[in-house]
Structures are given as structure tokens and as C-alpha cells.
Amino acid sequence: MNRQLIGYLLVAIIIAVLPALGAYPIFVMKVMCYALFACAFNLLLGYTGLLSFGHAAFLGGAAYATGHALAVWGVPTWAGLLFGTGVAALLGLLMGALAIRRSGIYFAMITLAMAQMVFFYFLQAPFTHGEDGLQGIPRGELFGLNLADDLNLYYVVLAIFIFGFAVCWRTINSPFGQVLKAIRENEPRAISLGYNVDNFKLLVFVLSAALAGLAGATKALVFVSATLSDATWQMSGMVILMTLIGGLGTFAGPVLGAFIVVLLENKVGEFGRFLSHATGIQWFQILGESVTIVIGLIFIICVMAFRRGIVGELIYRFKTKKA
């Protein structure tokens, strides 16, 4: 466990010095926001066995709530972040209270249906400005730092990501987390041991929603906007993809999966142009317009070659060789 913590500390230090090494701060902040979102989802699916198709509602709901609080109400930045996270937690409580009454595919379909209701509300609500979204959200200040400066915001986002990751880690490595794993492995046996399974499911659902909301609120600060794309069912599918590619039920897997997906979204066009110039094949020029196809191919490869995800497969093979 100590080695694991040292490894996480080294990764945090590397992320902290990335801007000094020439990395684009906005890109890395986007990765951290989606990585936190994927970690929150992994807490629900990877460690409790609950597949939610509606997690985009929490990401988008928190983004809209934070943006409205900052732009219209003029609250301080810290209050806007807390408000957005609280709205996502409340949504999680309402959705979870209904969804946990069912299991399996029925649970997934209930979360999807309710997330679509939330999406159509955002589409028609006056404060969201419909398809235009909330634009020009003020970043304000936090702890005396002017967040209009991308570098200042970078380290605030890093601190938020570390906090969210630590919450996930502490949750799993606690008695509460052990019960969640028991529910995932054998729910009837957990019930026979006297645990109120529904209460545990609801608690982890709300916690996952709150962390997803924290990611959405942070994302609204990074891009100074909140749009409908944050609340679509495609975003719910994207977070599932991130988690499965990186490694379901691992701590580092969702972070790696988020990095791969965001990298493909932003750099696949440049990679296509490079291949076109290097090989002379003009077809590579259209890769930038076919991001979803490329991501789908990556997903197929990972499913066929890395059944446990990239990190999960590496951990499994390392343990097998060690044994």
C-alpha cells in the first residue's frame, strides 16, 4: 500500500510540473476533470456493480448550477463549486432512491430515463439558454488566487482532482468500501450477513453523483461555459468507455482511460495529418472528422486484447508472474 501511495504522489508531482514542461494547461485540466468524472463512475460500477447510464445528468447539472450561481447570482467561486456539487448530490439522491429498487439492466434503464428527463429540462429551462448554453462564466478568485490566470486555475483544478481521488481511495479502503465489494460479488450473501444493502447502494450513488458534480462544476470554471453536451446520453456512454478502457475496478484505470479518450478527441486530427504527410495517403486527413469511429476501434481492440482494461490487465499479469 505504501508503494501505491508513493506512486500516486509521484504522478501528482509530474502533473504539477507539466505546465513548466510545455504542456497546454487547458488540455491537462480537461483530462483531470474527466478523470475525476470517471473515478466517480468507477466507484459505482467498478466497486459496487451498479451500471448507471445517467451520470451525465450530474456532470451537466453541476455545471449549469455552478455557472448560474457565478454568472447570475454573483456568489464567490468556492460557494459556486459547493452549490454545483450539492445540486448533483441532490439529483443523485432523487435518482438513486428510485433506481436502487431495481437491479441489473432495469437499474441502468431507470438511470438513463431519468437522465434524459433532466436533459430535456435543461434544453427548455430559461436559465440554461437552451442550445446556446451558459457562456462567459466568471472564474473569480479562490484563496486569493485570480483564477482568470490559467496557471492559477491549473493548480486549483489539480487540488480538486487530488481531493476527489483521495475520497474515492479512502472510501474503497474502508469498512464501507468492503461492504460495497461484498454487494458487487454476492448481494444475497451481503443481505444474509445483516447489511441493509439498499442503504449502502443509495449512499454510494449519492457520493458518486457528488464527485461527478464536482467534476462538472470544475469543468464549467475551466471552459467558462456550461452546455447541453455535458448532459447528453453520449457523455454517459463516454464515461463508461473511459472506465472500461482504463480498467474497471482499478484506481488508476479511469484516469488513464480519460487521458486516452481526451487525447483522441483533441489530437487525432493532428495525428491523421501527420500520417497523411508521412505516407502520402490522403484518407488519413479525415481522421479528425471520424473521432467516434477511432474511439470505437480503440474500444474494440481493448475489449479483445485487454478484457480487464489496460491497467487491470497489467495488474493481473504482474500478479500472475509474481505468483
mmCIF file of N, CA, C and O in Angstrom, residues 190-290:
data_model
loop_
_atom_site.group_PDB
_atom_site.id
_atom_site.type_symbol
_atom_site.label_atom_id
_atom_site.label_comp_id
_atom_site.label_asym_id
_atom_site.label_seq_id
_atom_site.Cartn_x
_atom_site.Cartn_y
_atom_site.Cartn_z
ATOM 1 N N ALA A 190 -24.459 -10.714 1.201
ATOM 2 C CA ALA A 190 -24.347 -9.492 1.998
ATOM 3 C C ALA A 190 -25.631 -9.234 2.788
ATOM 4 O O ALA A 190 -25.594 -8.811 3.950
ATOM 5 N N ILE A 191 -26.773 -9.519 2.165
ATOM 6 C CA ILE A 191 -28.052 -9.360 2.864
ATOM 7 C C ILE A 191 -28.158 -10.349 4.013
ATOM 8 O O ILE A 191 -28.609 -10.007 5.112
ATOM 9 N N SER A 192 -27.690 -11.590 3.781
ATOM 10 C CA SER A 192 -27.767 -12.612 4.823
ATOM 11 C C SER A 192 -26.881 -12.288 6.017
ATOM 12 O O SER A 192 -27.136 -12.753 7.135
ATOM 13 N N LEU A 193 -25.845 -11.457 5.802
ATOM 14 C CA LEU A 193 -24.970 -11.051 6.897
ATOM 15 C C LEU A 193 -25.557 -9.898 7.709
ATOM 16 O O LEU A 193 -24.956 -9.462 8.689
ATOM 17 N N GLY A 194 -26.711 -9.400 7.298
ATOM 18 C CA GLY A 194 -27.395 -8.382 8.071
ATOM 19 C C GLY A 194 -27.225 -6.968 7.576
ATOM 20 O O GLY A 194 -27.684 -6.018 8.235
ATOM 21 N N TYR A 195 -26.583 -6.769 6.410
ATOM 22 C CA TYR A 195 -26.386 -5.414 5.883
ATOM 23 C C TYR A 195 -27.633 -4.936 5.153
ATOM 24 O O TYR A 195 -28.260 -5.709 4.420
ATOM 25 N N ASN A 196 -27.963 -3.683 5.379
ATOM 26 C CA ASN A 196 -29.063 -3.061 4.639
ATOM 27 C C ASN A 196 -28.503 -2.608 3.288
ATOM 28 O O ASN A 196 -27.982 -1.496 3.142
ATOM 29 N N VAL A 197 -28.591 -3.481 2.320
ATOM 30 C CA VAL A 197 -27.940 -3.272 1.027
ATOM 31 C C VAL A 197 -28.450 -2.014 0.334
ATOM 32 O O VAL A 197 -27.677 -1.270 -0.271
ATOM 33 N N ASP A 198 -29.748 -1.765 0.420
ATOM 34 C CA ASP A 198 -30.312 -0.594 -0.258
ATOM 35 C C ASP A 198 -29.708 0.708 0.266
ATOM 36 O O ASP A 198 -29.450 1.641 -0.506
ATOM 37 N N ASN A 199 -29.481 0.782 1.575
ATOM 38 C CA ASN A 199 -28.873 1.990 2.149
ATOM 39 C C ASN A 199 -27.451 2.197 1.631
ATOM 40 O O ASN A 199 -27.048 3.321 1.320
ATOM 41 N N PHE A 200 -26.694 1.110 1.535
ATOM 42 C CA PHE A 200 -25.319 1.212 1.034
ATOM 43 C C PHE A 200 -25.320 1.632 -0.434
ATOM 44 O O PHE A 200 -24.500 2.450 -0.856
ATOM 45 N N LYS A 201 -26.240 1.074 -1.226
ATOM 46 C CA LYS A 201 -26.327 1.445 -2.632
ATOM 47 C C LYS A 201 -26.667 2.926 -2.788
ATOM 48 O O LYS A 201 -26.084 3.629 -3.626
ATOM 49 N N LEU A 202 -27.612 3.387 -1.983
ATOM 50 C CA LEU A 202 -28.025 4.778 -2.082
ATOM 51 C C LEU A 202 -26.895 5.715 -1.667
ATOM 52 O O LEU A 202 -26.651 6.737 -2.318
ATOM 53 N N LEU A 203 -26.178 5.356 -0.611
ATOM 54 C CA LEU A 203 -25.074 6.201 -0.151
ATOM 55 C C LEU A 203 -23.979 6.315 -1.202
ATOM 56 O O LEU A 203 -23.476 7.407 -1.477
ATOM 57 N N VAL A 204 -23.602 5.185 -1.801
ATOM 58 C CA VAL A 204 -22.530 5.236 -2.794
ATOM 59 C C VAL A 204 -23.021 5.928 -4.065
ATOM 60 O O VAL A 204 -22.235 6.602 -4.755
ATOM 61 N N PHE A 205 -24.305 5.814 -4.378
ATOM 62 C CA PHE A 205 -24.850 6.504 -5.548
ATOM 63 C C PHE A 205 -24.767 8.019 -5.354
ATOM 64 O O PHE A 205 -24.362 8.751 -6.262
ATOM 65 N N VAL A 206 -25.149 8.479 -4.156
ATOM 66 C CA VAL A 206 -25.097 9.915 -3.876
ATOM 67 C C VAL A 206 -23.652 10.404 -3.867
ATOM 68 O O VAL A 206 -23.344 11.485 -4.391
ATOM 69 N N LEU A 207 -22.744 9.621 -3.283
ATOM 70 C CA LEU A 207 -21.330 10.001 -3.261
ATOM 71 C C LEU A 207 -20.763 10.081 -4.674
ATOM 72 O O LEU A 207 -20.044 11.038 -5.023
ATOM 73 N N SER A 208 -21.097 9.103 -5.497
ATOM 74 C CA SER A 208 -20.639 9.112 -6.888
ATOM 75 C C SER A 208 -21.199 10.312 -7.643
ATOM 76 O O SER A 208 -20.490 10.967 -8.416
ATOM 77 N N ALA A 209 -22.470 10.621 -7.407
ATOM 78 C CA ALA A 209 -23.090 11.779 -8.060
ATOM 79 C C ALA A 209 -22.426 13.076 -7.618
ATOM 80 O O ALA A 209 -22.201 13.980 -8.429
ATOM 81 N N ALA A 210 -22.123 13.182 -6.321
ATOM 82 C CA ALA A 210 -21.486 14.404 -5.810
ATOM 83 C C ALA A 210 -20.106 14.609 -6.431
ATOM 84 O O ALA A 210 -19.748 15.731 -6.826
ATOM 85 N N LEU A 211 -19.328 13.533 -6.538
ATOM 86 C CA LEU A 211 -17.995 13.655 -7.134
ATOM 87 C C LEU A 211 -18.087 13.956 -8.631
ATOM 88 O O LEU A 211 -17.287 14.740 -9.167
ATOM 89 N N ALA A 212 -19.065 13.349 -9.299
ATOM 90 C CA ALA A 212 -19.287 13.681 -10.710
ATOM 91 C C ALA A 212 -19.695 15.151 -10.847
ATOM 92 O O ALA A 212 -19.285 15.844 -11.778
ATOM 93 N N GLY A 213 -20.498 15.625 -9.888
ATOM 94 C CA GLY A 213 -20.880 17.029 -9.898
ATOM 95 C C GLY A 213 -19.704 17.950 -9.650
ATOM 96 O O GLY A 213 -19.607 19.027 -10.262
ATOM 97 N N LEU A 214 -18.803 17.548 -8.772
ATOM 98 C CA LEU A 214 -17.594 18.342 -8.533
ATOM 99 C C LEU A 214 -16.774 18.447 -9.812
ATOM 100 O O LEU A 214 -16.220 19.519 -10.129
ATOM 101 N N ALA A 215 -16.710 17.355 -10.572
ATOM 102 C CA ALA A 215 -16.007 17.384 -11.867
ATOM 103 C C ALA A 215 -16.701 18.337 -12.837
ATOM 104 O O ALA A 215 -16.051 19.106 -13.553
ATOM 105 N N GLY A 216 -18.038 18.308 -12.873
ATOM 106 C CA GLY A 216 -18.780 19.190 -13.766
ATOM 107 C C GLY A 216 -18.642 20.650 -13.384
ATOM 108 O O GLY A 216 -18.504 21.518 -14.254
ATOM 109 N N ALA A 217 -18.689 20.937 -12.070
ATOM 110 C CA ALA A 217 -18.530 22.319 -11.607
ATOM 111 C C ALA A 217 -17.142 22.842 -11.956
ATOM 112 O O ALA A 217 -16.982 23.996 -12.383
ATOM 113 N N THR A 218 -16.126 22.008 -11.794
ATOM 114 C CA THR A 218 -14.756 22.399 -12.131
ATOM 115 C C THR A 218 -14.610 22.621 -13.630
ATOM 116 O O THR A 218 -13.949 23.563 -14.077
ATOM 117 N N LYS A 219 -15.226 21.751 -14.409
ATOM 118 C CA LYS A 219 -15.168 21.885 -15.871
ATOM 119 C C LYS A 219 -15.797 23.201 -16.326
ATOM 120 O O LYS A 219 -15.327 23.831 -17.286
ATOM 121 N N ALA A 220 -16.880 23.627 -15.650
ATOM 122 C CA ALA A 220 -17.513 24.893 -16.004
ATOM 123 C C ALA A 220 -16.565 26.065 -15.777
ATOM 124 O O ALA A 220 -16.567 27.037 -16.540
ATOM 125 N N LEU A 221 -15.730 25.968 -14.739
ATOM 126 C CA LEU A 221 -14.735 27.011 -14.497
ATOM 127 C C LEU A 221 -13.647 26.995 -15.563
ATOM 128 O O LEU A 221 -13.204 28.046 -16.036
ATOM 129 N N VAL A 222 -13.208 25.807 -15.933
ATOM 130 C CA VAL A 222 -12.117 25.684 -16.899
ATOM 131 C C VAL A 222 -12.508 26.276 -18.256
ATOM 132 O O VAL A 222 -11.757 27.042 -18.852
ATOM 133 N N PHE A 223 -13.713 25.942 -18.725
ATOM 134 C CA PHE A 223 -14.140 26.361 -20.060
ATOM 135 C C PHE A 223 -15.071 27.571 -20.028
ATOM 136 O O PHE A 223 -15.593 27.973 -21.077
ATOM 137 N N VAL A 224 -15.275 28.141 -18.816
ATOM 138 C CA VAL A 224 -16.147 29.304 -18.591
ATOM 139 C C VAL A 224 -17.475 29.159 -19.335
ATOM 140 O O VAL A 224 -18.017 30.135 -19.863
ATOM 141 N N SER A 225 -17.999 27.949 -19.390
ATOM 142 C CA SER A 225 -19.259 27.702 -20.067
ATOM 143 C C SER A 225 -19.869 26.398 -19.565
ATOM 144 O O SER A 225 -19.180 25.544 -19.009
ATOM 145 N N ALA A 226 -21.165 26.263 -19.766
ATOM 146 C CA ALA A 226 -21.888 25.020 -19.485
ATOM 147 C C ALA A 226 -22.848 24.791 -20.631
ATOM 148 O O ALA A 226 -23.662 25.666 -20.948
ATOM 149 N N THR A 227 -22.757 23.643 -21.282
ATOM 150 C CA THR A 227 -23.551 23.385 -22.479
ATOM 151 C C THR A 227 -24.309 22.070 -22.345
ATOM 152 O O THR A 227 -24.044 21.261 -21.446
ATOM 153 N N LEU A 228 -25.216 21.860 -23.289
ATOM 154 C CA LEU A 228 -26.025 20.638 -23.262
ATOM 155 C C LEU A 228 -25.192 19.384 -23.487
ATOM 156 O O LEU A 228 -25.599 18.294 -23.089
ATOM 157 N N SER A 229 -24.049 19.521 -24.122
ATOM 158 C CA SER A 229 -23.211 18.342 -24.377
ATOM 159 C C SER A 229 -22.761 17.679 -23.086
ATOM 160 O O SER A 229 -22.452 16.486 -23.072
ATOM 161 N N ASP A 230 -22.728 18.455 -21.987
ATOM 162 C CA ASP A 230 -22.340 17.874 -20.703
ATOM 163 C C ASP A 230 -23.416 16.964 -20.128
ATOM 164 O O ASP A 230 -23.128 16.174 -19.220
ATOM 165 N N ALA A 231 -24.654 17.084 -20.605
ATOM 166 C CA ALA A 231 -25.768 16.340 -20.022
ATOM 167 C C ALA A 231 -26.376 15.309 -20.971
ATOM 168 O O ALA A 231 -27.396 14.716 -20.646
ATOM 169 N N THR A 232 -25.773 15.090 -22.131
ATOM 170 C CA THR A 232 -26.346 14.160 -23.099
ATOM 171 C C THR A 232 -26.038 12.714 -22.721
ATOM 172 O O THR A 232 -25.108 12.424 -21.960
ATOM 173 N N TRP A 233 -26.798 11.788 -23.301
ATOM 174 C CA TRP A 233 -26.559 10.375 -23.028
ATOM 175 C C TRP A 233 -25.209 9.940 -23.610
ATOM 176 O O TRP A 233 -24.604 8.981 -23.124
ATOM 177 N N GLN A 234 -24.739 10.663 -24.641
ATOM 178 C CA GLN A 234 -23.419 10.330 -25.188
ATOM 179 C C GLN A 234 -22.324 10.527 -24.142
ATOM 180 O O GLN A 234 -21.347 9.772 -24.120
ATOM 181 N N MET A 235 -22.480 11.545 -23.288
ATOM 182 C CA MET A 235 -21.496 11.762 -22.237
ATOM 183 C C MET A 235 -21.527 10.620 -21.227
ATOM 184 O O MET A 235 -20.486 10.196 -20.721
ATOM 185 N N SER A 236 -22.716 10.102 -20.932
ATOM 186 C CA SER A 236 -22.812 8.942 -20.039
ATOM 187 C C SER A 236 -22.115 7.737 -20.657
ATOM 188 O O SER A 236 -21.445 6.962 -19.954
ATOM 189 N N GLY A 237 -22.277 7.575 -21.970
ATOM 190 C CA GLY A 237 -21.577 6.482 -22.642
ATOM 191 C C GLY A 237 -20.083 6.694 -22.670
ATOM 192 O O GLY A 237 -19.303 5.729 -22.562
ATOM 193 N N MET A 238 -19.658 7.961 -22.779
ATOM 194 C CA MET A 238 -18.231 8.260 -22.833
ATOM 195 C C MET A 238 -17.537 7.904 -21.526
ATOM 196 O O MET A 238 -16.420 7.368 -21.527
ATOM 197 N N VAL A 239 -18.184 8.172 -20.394
ATOM 198 C CA VAL A 239 -17.550 7.863 -19.112
ATOM 199 C C VAL A 239 -17.472 6.352 -18.904
ATOM 200 O O VAL A 239 -16.517 5.852 -18.288
ATOM 201 N N ILE A 240 -18.450 5.615 -19.422
ATOM 202 C CA ILE A 240 -18.365 4.152 -19.368
ATOM 203 C C ILE A 240 -17.173 3.674 -20.196
ATOM 204 O O ILE A 240 -16.407 2.797 -19.780
ATOM 205 N N LEU A 241 -17.005 4.279 -21.362
ATOM 206 C CA LEU A 241 -15.890 3.926 -22.237
ATOM 207 C C LEU A 241 -14.546 4.208 -21.568
ATOM 208 O O LEU A 241 -13.627 3.379 -21.618
ATOM 209 N N MET A 242 -14.425 5.377 -20.941
ATOM 210 C CA MET A 242 -13.187 5.721 -20.235
ATOM 211 C C MET A 242 -12.846 4.682 -19.175
ATOM 212 O O MET A 242 -11.692 4.247 -19.059
ATOM 213 N N THR A 243 -13.856 4.296 -18.408
ATOM 214 C CA THR A 243 -13.627 3.356 -17.314
ATOM 215 C C THR A 243 -13.249 1.980 -17.825
ATOM 216 O O THR A 243 -12.330 1.336 -17.293
ATOM 217 N N LEU A 244 -13.923 1.510 -18.856
ATOM 218 C CA LEU A 244 -13.649 0.173 -19.380
ATOM 219 C C LEU A 244 -12.294 0.112 -20.072
ATOM 220 O O LEU A 244 -11.581 -0.892 -19.948
ATOM 221 N N ILE A 245 -11.926 1.150 -20.805
ATOM 222 C CA ILE A 245 -10.623 1.150 -21.474
ATOM 223 C C ILE A 245 -9.499 1.157 -20.453
ATOM 224 O O ILE A 245 -8.524 0.407 -20.570
ATOM 225 N N GLY A 246 -9.616 2.004 -19.437
ATOM 226 C CA GLY A 246 -8.554 2.089 -18.439
ATOM 227 C C GLY A 246 -8.479 0.874 -17.544
ATOM 228 O O GLY A 246 -7.398 0.363 -17.259
ATOM 229 N N GLY A 247 -9.606 0.406 -17.098
ATOM 230 C CA GLY A 247 -9.616 -0.758 -16.211
ATOM 231 C C GLY A 247 -10.669 -0.622 -15.137
ATOM 232 O O GLY A 247 -10.523 0.181 -14.210
ATOM 233 N N LEU A 248 -11.734 -1.399 -15.257
ATOM 234 C CA LEU A 248 -12.834 -1.346 -14.308
ATOM 235 C C LEU A 248 -12.383 -1.892 -12.953
ATOM 236 O O LEU A 248 -11.726 -2.925 -12.873
ATOM 237 N N GLY A 249 -12.722 -1.166 -11.886
ATOM 238 C CA GLY A 249 -12.373 -1.634 -10.549
ATOM 239 C C GLY A 249 -10.928 -1.399 -10.168
ATOM 240 O O GLY A 249 -10.410 -2.036 -9.243
ATOM 241 N N THR A 250 -10.243 -0.491 -10.867
ATOM 242 C CA THR A 250 -8.887 -0.095 -10.502
ATOM 243 C C THR A 250 -8.882 1.410 -10.239
ATOM 244 O O THR A 250 -9.747 2.128 -10.732
ATOM 245 N N PHE A 251 -7.905 1.882 -9.476
ATOM 246 C CA PHE A 251 -7.862 3.305 -9.156
ATOM 247 C C PHE A 251 -7.287 4.129 -10.310
ATOM 248 O O PHE A 251 -7.795 5.195 -10.641
ATOM 249 N N ALA A 252 -6.230 3.628 -10.922
ATOM 250 C CA ALA A 252 -5.569 4.384 -11.980
ATOM 251 C C ALA A 252 -6.239 4.202 -13.333
ATOM 252 O O ALA A 252 -6.050 5.022 -14.238
ATOM 253 N N GLY A 253 -7.031 3.140 -13.495
ATOM 254 C CA GLY A 253 -7.638 2.838 -14.776
ATOM 255 C C GLY A 253 -8.500 3.956 -15.344
ATOM 256 O O GLY A 253 -8.303 4.374 -16.494
ATOM 257 N N PRO A 254 -9.471 4.479 -14.580
ATOM 258 C CA PRO A 254 -10.302 5.563 -15.121
ATOM 259 C C PRO A 254 -9.499 6.812 -15.504
ATOM 260 O O PRO A 254 -9.848 7.505 -16.461
ATOM 261 N N VAL A 255 -8.423 7.085 -14.766
ATOM 262 C CA VAL A 255 -7.586 8.246 -15.081
ATOM 263 C C VAL A 255 -6.910 8.035 -16.431
ATOM 264 O O VAL A 255 -6.911 8.931 -17.288
ATOM 265 N N LEU A 256 -6.353 6.848 -16.640
ATOM 266 C CA LEU A 256 -5.710 6.541 -17.915
ATOM 267 C C LEU A 256 -6.737 6.532 -19.049
ATOM 268 O O LEU A 256 -6.473 7.039 -20.149
ATOM 269 N N GLY A 257 -7.908 5.963 -18.791
ATOM 270 C CA GLY A 257 -8.953 5.931 -19.807
ATOM 271 C C GLY A 257 -9.398 7.323 -20.212
ATOM 272 O O GLY A 257 -9.607 7.604 -21.398
ATOM 273 N N ALA A 258 -9.531 8.218 -19.224
ATOM 274 C CA ALA A 258 -9.915 9.601 -19.526
ATOM 275 C C ALA A 258 -8.846 10.282 -20.362
ATOM 276 O O ALA A 258 -9.153 11.013 -21.320
ATOM 277 N N PHE A 259 -7.583 10.037 -20.027
ATOM 278 C CA PHE A 259 -6.488 10.637 -20.795
ATOM 279 C C PHE A 259 -6.511 10.154 -22.247
ATOM 280 O O PHE A 259 -6.369 10.954 -23.184
ATOM 281 N N ILE A 260 -6.739 8.856 -22.453
ATOM 282 C CA ILE A 260 -6.743 8.306 -23.807
ATOM 283 C C ILE A 260 -7.884 8.897 -24.626
ATOM 284 O O ILE A 260 -7.697 9.327 -25.782
ATOM 285 N N VAL A 261 -9.083 8.952 -24.044
ATOM 286 C CA VAL A 261 -10.246 9.445 -24.783
ATOM 287 C C VAL A 261 -10.102 10.938 -25.106
ATOM 288 O O VAL A 261 -10.352 11.367 -26.233
ATOM 289 N N VAL A 262 -9.667 11.739 -24.126
ATOM 290 C CA VAL A 262 -9.499 13.177 -24.361
ATOM 291 C C VAL A 262 -8.381 13.414 -25.370
ATOM 292 O O VAL A 262 -8.483 14.301 -26.231
ATOM 293 N N LEU A 263 -7.309 12.631 -25.286
ATOM 294 C CA LEU A 263 -6.212 12.764 -26.249
ATOM 295 C C LEU A 263 -6.698 12.469 -27.665
ATOM 296 O O LEU A 263 -6.356 13.198 -28.617
ATOM 297 N N LEU A 264 -7.505 11.428 -27.811
ATOM 298 C CA LEU A 264 -8.030 11.095 -29.129
ATOM 299 C C LEU A 264 -8.947 12.196 -29.645
ATOM 300 O O LEU A 264 -8.907 12.549 -30.830
ATOM 301 N N GLU A 265 -9.793 12.736 -28.767
ATOM 302 C CA GLU A 265 -10.719 13.791 -29.181
ATOM 303 C C GLU A 265 -9.984 15.030 -29.682
ATOM 304 O O GLU A 265 -10.442 15.701 -30.603
ATOM 305 N N ASN A 266 -8.846 15.338 -29.068
ATOM 306 C CA ASN A 266 -8.161 16.594 -29.363
ATOM 307 C C ASN A 266 -7.011 16.447 -30.352
ATOM 308 O O ASN A 266 -6.669 17.428 -31.028
ATOM 309 N N LYS A 267 -6.408 15.274 -30.417
ATOM 310 C CA LYS A 267 -5.187 15.134 -31.207
ATOM 311 C C LYS A 267 -5.292 14.187 -32.391
ATOM 312 O O LYS A 267 -4.335 14.078 -33.155
ATOM 313 N N VAL A 268 -6.423 13.490 -32.537
ATOM 314 C CA VAL A 268 -6.492 12.514 -33.620
ATOM 315 C C VAL A 268 -6.422 13.203 -34.987
ATOM 316 O O VAL A 268 -5.893 12.635 -35.954
ATOM 317 N N GLY A 269 -6.920 14.447 -35.094
ATOM 318 C CA GLY A 269 -6.826 15.175 -36.354
ATOM 319 C C GLY A 269 -5.382 15.476 -36.723
ATOM 320 O O GLY A 269 -4.966 15.311 -37.880
ATOM 321 N N GLU A 270 -4.598 15.933 -35.730
ATOM 322 C CA GLU A 270 -3.183 16.212 -35.978
ATOM 323 C C GLU A 270 -2.437 14.930 -36.340
ATOM 324 O O GLU A 270 -1.572 14.936 -37.225
ATOM 325 N N PHE A 271 -2.783 13.834 -35.663
ATOM 326 C CA PHE A 271 -2.146 12.555 -35.961
ATOM 327 C C PHE A 271 -2.480 12.110 -37.381
ATOM 328 O O PHE A 271 -1.617 11.589 -38.107
ATOM 329 N N GLY A 272 -3.727 12.352 -37.811
ATOM 330 C CA GLY A 272 -4.126 11.994 -39.167
ATOM 331 C C GLY A 272 -3.365 12.791 -40.208
ATOM 332 O O GLY A 272 -2.941 12.248 -41.238
ATOM 333 N N ARG A 273 -3.193 14.086 -39.955
ATOM 334 C CA ARG A 273 -2.427 14.909 -40.906
ATOM 335 C C ARG A 273 -0.975 14.463 -40.978
ATOM 336 O O ARG A 273 -0.366 14.451 -42.057
ATOM 337 N N PHE A 274 -0.414 14.063 -39.823
ATOM 338 C CA PHE A 274 0.969 13.574 -39.799
ATOM 339 C C PHE A 274 1.096 12.296 -40.636
ATOM 340 O O PHE A 274 2.034 12.146 -41.437
ATOM 341 N N LEU A 275 0.141 11.372 -40.453
ATOM 342 C CA LEU A 275 0.177 10.131 -41.229
ATOM 343 C C LEU A 275 -0.009 10.407 -42.720
ATOM 344 O O LEU A 275 0.616 9.749 -43.556
ATOM 345 N N SER A 276 -0.855 11.394 -43.031
ATOM 346 C CA SER A 276 -1.086 11.719 -44.439
ATOM 347 C C SER A 276 0.188 12.242 -45.093
ATOM 348 O O SER A 276 0.528 11.848 -46.225
ATOM 349 N N HIS A 277 0.911 13.122 -44.394
ATOM 350 C CA HIS A 277 2.161 13.651 -44.943
ATOM 351 C C HIS A 277 3.246 12.579 -45.001
ATOM 352 O O HIS A 277 4.063 12.559 -45.931
ATOM 353 N N ALA A 278 3.252 11.683 -44.006
ATOM 354 C CA ALA A 278 4.302 10.665 -43.942
ATOM 355 C C ALA A 278 4.107 9.555 -44.966
ATOM 356 O O ALA A 278 5.076 9.031 -45.518
ATOM 357 N N THR A 279 2.840 9.191 -45.222
ATOM 358 C CA THR A 279 2.573 8.059 -46.114
ATOM 359 C C THR A 279 2.062 8.487 -47.488
ATOM 360 O O THR A 279 2.087 7.684 -48.426
ATOM 361 N N GLY A 280 1.588 9.741 -47.601
ATOM 362 C CA GLY A 280 1.017 10.185 -48.862
ATOM 363 C C GLY A 280 -0.405 9.723 -49.091
ATOM 364 O O GLY A 280 -0.973 9.945 -50.165
ATOM 365 N N ILE A 281 -0.997 9.064 -48.110
ATOM 366 C CA ILE A 281 -2.377 8.585 -48.226
ATOM 367 C C ILE A 281 -3.317 9.677 -47.732
ATOM 368 O O ILE A 281 -3.312 10.027 -46.544
ATOM 369 N N GLN A 282 -4.114 10.232 -48.617
ATOM 370 C CA GLN A 282 -4.984 11.356 -48.268
ATOM 371 C C GLN A 282 -6.124 10.962 -47.334
ATOM 372 O O GLN A 282 -6.695 11.817 -46.660
ATOM 373 N N TRP A 283 -6.440 9.677 -47.278
ATOM 374 C CA TRP A 283 -7.557 9.239 -46.427
ATOM 375 C C TRP A 283 -7.343 9.601 -44.967
ATOM 376 O O TRP A 283 -8.301 9.862 -44.238
ATOM 377 N N PHE A 284 -6.076 9.624 -44.545
ATOM 378 C CA PHE A 284 -5.787 9.932 -43.136
ATOM 379 C C PHE A 284 -6.219 11.351 -42.759
ATOM 380 O O PHE A 284 -6.365 11.659 -41.572
ATOM 381 N N GLN A 285 -6.438 12.206 -43.753
ATOM 382 C CA GLN A 285 -6.836 13.584 -43.466
ATOM 383 C C GLN A 285 -8.207 13.656 -42.791
ATOM 384 O O GLN A 285 -8.495 14.611 -42.077
ATOM 385 N N ILE A 286 -9.045 12.660 -43.030
ATOM 386 C CA ILE A 286 -10.409 12.716 -42.496
ATOM 387 C C ILE A 286 -10.514 12.120 -41.098
ATOM 388 O O ILE A 286 -11.614 12.054 -40.541
ATOM 389 N N LEU A 287 -9.392 11.700 -40.518
ATOM 390 C CA LEU A 287 -9.450 11.117 -39.180
ATOM 391 C C LEU A 287 -10.013 12.108 -38.164
ATOM 392 O O LEU A 287 -10.712 11.722 -37.224
ATOM 393 N N GLY A 288 -9.683 13.388 -38.349
ATOM 394 C CA GLY A 288 -10.180 14.395 -37.423
ATOM 395 C C GLY A 288 -11.690 14.509 -37.432
ATOM 396 O O GLY A 288 -12.296 14.965 -36.452
ATOM 397 N N GLU A 289 -12.335 14.101 -38.538
ATOM 398 C CA GLU A 289 -13.786 14.132 -38.637
ATOM 399 C C GLU A 289 -14.409 12.798 -38.233
ATOM 400 O O GLU A 289 -15.636 12.658 -38.262
ATOM 401 N N SER A 290 -13.586 11.838 -37.871
ATOM 402 C CA SER A 290 -14.074 10.490 -37.546
ATOM 403 C C SER A 290 -13.592 10.055 -36.166
ATOM 404 O O SER A 290 -13.182 8.910 -35.970
#
